[in-house]
PDB file of C-alpha atoms in Angstrom:
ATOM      1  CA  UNK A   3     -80.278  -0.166 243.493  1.00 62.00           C
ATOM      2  CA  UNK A   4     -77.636  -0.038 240.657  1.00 64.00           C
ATOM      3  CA  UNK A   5     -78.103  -0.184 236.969  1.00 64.00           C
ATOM      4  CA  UNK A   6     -76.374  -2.678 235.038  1.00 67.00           C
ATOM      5  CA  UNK A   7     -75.706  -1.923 231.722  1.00 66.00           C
ATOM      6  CA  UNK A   8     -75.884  -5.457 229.257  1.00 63.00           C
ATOM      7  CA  UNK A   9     -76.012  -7.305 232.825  1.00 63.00           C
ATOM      8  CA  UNK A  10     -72.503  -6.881 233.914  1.00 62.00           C
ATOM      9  CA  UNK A  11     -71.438  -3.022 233.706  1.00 65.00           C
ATOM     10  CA  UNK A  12     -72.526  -1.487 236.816  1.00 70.00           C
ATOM     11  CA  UNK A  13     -72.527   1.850 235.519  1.00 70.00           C
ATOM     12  CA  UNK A  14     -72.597   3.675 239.412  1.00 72.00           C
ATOM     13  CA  UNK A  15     -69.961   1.947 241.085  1.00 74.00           C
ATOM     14  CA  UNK A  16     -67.195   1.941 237.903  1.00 77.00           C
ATOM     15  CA  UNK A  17     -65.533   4.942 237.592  1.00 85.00           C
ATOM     16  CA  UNK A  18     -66.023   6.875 234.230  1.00 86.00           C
ATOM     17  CA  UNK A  19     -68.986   4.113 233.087  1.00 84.00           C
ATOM     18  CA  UNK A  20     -71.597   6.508 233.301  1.00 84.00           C
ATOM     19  CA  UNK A  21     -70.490   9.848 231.191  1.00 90.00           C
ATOM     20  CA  UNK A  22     -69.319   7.382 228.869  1.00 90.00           C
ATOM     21  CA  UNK A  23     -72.434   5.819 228.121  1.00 88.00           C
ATOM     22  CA  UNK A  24     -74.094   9.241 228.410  1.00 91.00           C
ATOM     23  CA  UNK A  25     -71.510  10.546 225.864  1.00 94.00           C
ATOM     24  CA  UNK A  26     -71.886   7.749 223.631  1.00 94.00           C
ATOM     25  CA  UNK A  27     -75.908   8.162 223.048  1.00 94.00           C
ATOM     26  CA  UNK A  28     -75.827  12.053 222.245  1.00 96.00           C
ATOM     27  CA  UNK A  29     -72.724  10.379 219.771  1.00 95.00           C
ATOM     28  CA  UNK A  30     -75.140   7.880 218.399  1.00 96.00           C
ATOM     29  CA  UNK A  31     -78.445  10.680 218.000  1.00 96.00           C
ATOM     30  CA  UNK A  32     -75.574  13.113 216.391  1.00 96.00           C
ATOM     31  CA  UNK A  33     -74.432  10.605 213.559  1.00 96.00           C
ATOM     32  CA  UNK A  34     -77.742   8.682 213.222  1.00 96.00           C
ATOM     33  CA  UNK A  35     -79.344  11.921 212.669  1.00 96.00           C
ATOM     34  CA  UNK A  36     -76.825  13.907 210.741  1.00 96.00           C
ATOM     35  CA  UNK A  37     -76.444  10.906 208.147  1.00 96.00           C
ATOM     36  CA  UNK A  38     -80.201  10.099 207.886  1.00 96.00           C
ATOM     37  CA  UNK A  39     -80.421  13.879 207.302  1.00 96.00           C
ATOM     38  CA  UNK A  40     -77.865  13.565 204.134  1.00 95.00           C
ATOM     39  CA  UNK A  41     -78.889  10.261 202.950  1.00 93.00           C
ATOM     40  CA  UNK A  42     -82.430   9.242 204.062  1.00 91.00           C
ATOM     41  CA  UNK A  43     -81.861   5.675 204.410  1.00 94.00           C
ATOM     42  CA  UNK A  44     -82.940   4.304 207.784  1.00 94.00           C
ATOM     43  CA  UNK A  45     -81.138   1.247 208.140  1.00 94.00           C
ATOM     44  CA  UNK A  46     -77.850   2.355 207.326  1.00 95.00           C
ATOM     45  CA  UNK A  47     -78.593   5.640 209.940  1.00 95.00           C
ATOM     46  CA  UNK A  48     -79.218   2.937 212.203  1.00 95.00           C
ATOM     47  CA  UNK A  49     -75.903   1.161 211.500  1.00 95.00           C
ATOM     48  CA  UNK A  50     -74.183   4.493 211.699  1.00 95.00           C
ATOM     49  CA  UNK A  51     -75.587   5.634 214.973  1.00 96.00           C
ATOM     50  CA  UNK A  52     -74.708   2.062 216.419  1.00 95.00           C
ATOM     51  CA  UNK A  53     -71.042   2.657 215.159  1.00 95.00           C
ATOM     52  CA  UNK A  54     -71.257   5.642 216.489  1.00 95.00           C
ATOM     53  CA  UNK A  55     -72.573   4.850 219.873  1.00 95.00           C
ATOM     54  CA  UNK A  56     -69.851   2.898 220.271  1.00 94.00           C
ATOM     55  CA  UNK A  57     -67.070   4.982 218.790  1.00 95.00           C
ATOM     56  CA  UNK A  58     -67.804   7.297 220.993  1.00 95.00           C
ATOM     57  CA  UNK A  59     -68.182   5.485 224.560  1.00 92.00           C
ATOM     58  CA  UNK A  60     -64.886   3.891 224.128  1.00 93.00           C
ATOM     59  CA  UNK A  61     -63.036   7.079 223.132  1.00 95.00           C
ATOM     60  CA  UNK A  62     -64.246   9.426 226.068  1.00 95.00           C
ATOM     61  CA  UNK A  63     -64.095   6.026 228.574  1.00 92.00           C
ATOM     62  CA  UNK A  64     -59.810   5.831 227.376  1.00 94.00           C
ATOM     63  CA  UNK A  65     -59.856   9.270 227.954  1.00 95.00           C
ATOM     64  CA  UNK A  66     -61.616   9.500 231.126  1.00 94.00           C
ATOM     65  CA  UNK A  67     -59.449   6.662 232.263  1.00 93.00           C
ATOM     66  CA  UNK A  68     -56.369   8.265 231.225  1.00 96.00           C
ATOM     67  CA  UNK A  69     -57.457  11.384 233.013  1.00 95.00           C
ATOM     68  CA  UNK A  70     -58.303   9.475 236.267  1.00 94.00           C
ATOM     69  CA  UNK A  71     -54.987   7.592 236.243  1.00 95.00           C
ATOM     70  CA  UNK A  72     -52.817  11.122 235.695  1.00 97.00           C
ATOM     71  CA  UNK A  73     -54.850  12.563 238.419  1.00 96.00           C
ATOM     72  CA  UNK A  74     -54.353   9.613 240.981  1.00 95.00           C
ATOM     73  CA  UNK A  75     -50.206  10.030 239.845  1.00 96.00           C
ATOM     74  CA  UNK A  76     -50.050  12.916 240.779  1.00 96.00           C
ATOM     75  CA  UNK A  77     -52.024  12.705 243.751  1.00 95.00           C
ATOM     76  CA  UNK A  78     -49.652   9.848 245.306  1.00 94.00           C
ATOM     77  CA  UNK A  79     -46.880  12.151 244.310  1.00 93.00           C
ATOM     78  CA  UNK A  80     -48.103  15.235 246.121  1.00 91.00           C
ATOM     79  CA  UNK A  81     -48.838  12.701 249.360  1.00 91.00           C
ATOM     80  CA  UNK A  82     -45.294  10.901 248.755  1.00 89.00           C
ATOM     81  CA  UNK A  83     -44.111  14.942 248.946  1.00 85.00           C
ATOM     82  CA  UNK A  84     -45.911  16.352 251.506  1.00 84.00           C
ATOM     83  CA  UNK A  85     -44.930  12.956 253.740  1.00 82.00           C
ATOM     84  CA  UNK A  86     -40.867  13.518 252.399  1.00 79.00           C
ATOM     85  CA  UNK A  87     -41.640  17.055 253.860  1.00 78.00           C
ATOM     86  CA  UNK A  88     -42.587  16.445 257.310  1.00 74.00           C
ATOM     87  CA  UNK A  89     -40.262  13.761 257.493  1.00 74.00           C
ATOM     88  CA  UNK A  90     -36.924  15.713 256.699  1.00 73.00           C
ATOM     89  CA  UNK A  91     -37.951  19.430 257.985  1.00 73.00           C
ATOM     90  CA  UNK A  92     -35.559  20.672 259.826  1.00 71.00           C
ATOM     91  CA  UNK A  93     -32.758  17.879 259.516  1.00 73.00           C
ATOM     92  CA  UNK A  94     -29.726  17.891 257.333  1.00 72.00           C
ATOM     93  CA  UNK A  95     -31.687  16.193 254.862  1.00 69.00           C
ATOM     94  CA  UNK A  96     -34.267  19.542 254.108  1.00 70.00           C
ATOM     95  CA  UNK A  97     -33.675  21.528 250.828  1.00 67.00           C
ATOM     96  CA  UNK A  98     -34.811  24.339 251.887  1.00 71.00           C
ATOM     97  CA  UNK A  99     -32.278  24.555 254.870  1.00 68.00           C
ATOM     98  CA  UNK A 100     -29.225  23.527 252.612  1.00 58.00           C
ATOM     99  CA  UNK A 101     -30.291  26.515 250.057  1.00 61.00           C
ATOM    100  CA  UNK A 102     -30.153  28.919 253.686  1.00 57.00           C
ATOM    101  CA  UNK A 103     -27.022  27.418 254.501  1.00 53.00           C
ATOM    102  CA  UNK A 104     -25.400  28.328 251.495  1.00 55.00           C
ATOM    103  CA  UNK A 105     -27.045  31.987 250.601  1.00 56.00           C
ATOM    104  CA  UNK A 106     -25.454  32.589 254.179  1.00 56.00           C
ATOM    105  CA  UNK A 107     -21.979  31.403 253.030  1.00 57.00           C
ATOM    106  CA  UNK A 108     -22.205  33.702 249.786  1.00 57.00           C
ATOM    107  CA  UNK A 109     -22.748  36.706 251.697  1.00 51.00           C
TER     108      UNK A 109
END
């Protein structure tokens, strides 16, 4: 069974969903607390921690995304890579054979 955050998140199946929201209520304890701690007006720690809450899912859920979409870059690129490499090893097309070929000419 899957939990559906505000009825349409499915926070287990959407990558990053879950630390985010996680993230985003220590973020809302931290400034509701911290400002009802200077202050000692409820509502307004309330309105903080809800600003907070929020401020602080969508900041680590860009970054988590950002992170997720460098990592799958440079994943393709390391497959695109390793594919080039077992395509071209040993033909005329290899790097590593034309830098042979050539140390052997220098000497």
């Amino acid at each position: 069974q899957s939990f559906k955050l505000l009825g349409f998140l499915d926070v287990q199946s959407v990558p990053c969903a879950r630390e985010s929201v996680l993230y985003g209520s220590v973020g809302s304890l931290v400034v509701g607390l911290g400002h009802f701690l200077a202050t000692s007006r409820v509502r307004r720690s309330c309105d903080f921690a809800v600003g907070g809450f929020i401020c602080t899912m969508l900041g680590y859920w860009f970054y988590c995304r950002y992170s997720l979409a460098q990592q799958r870059i440079r994943q393709r690129m390391l497959k695109e890579g390793m594919r080039n490499r077992l395509l071209f090893e040993g033909s005329s097309l290899d790097p590593e054979r034309k830098q042979t070929s050539n140390e052997r000419s220098d000497s």
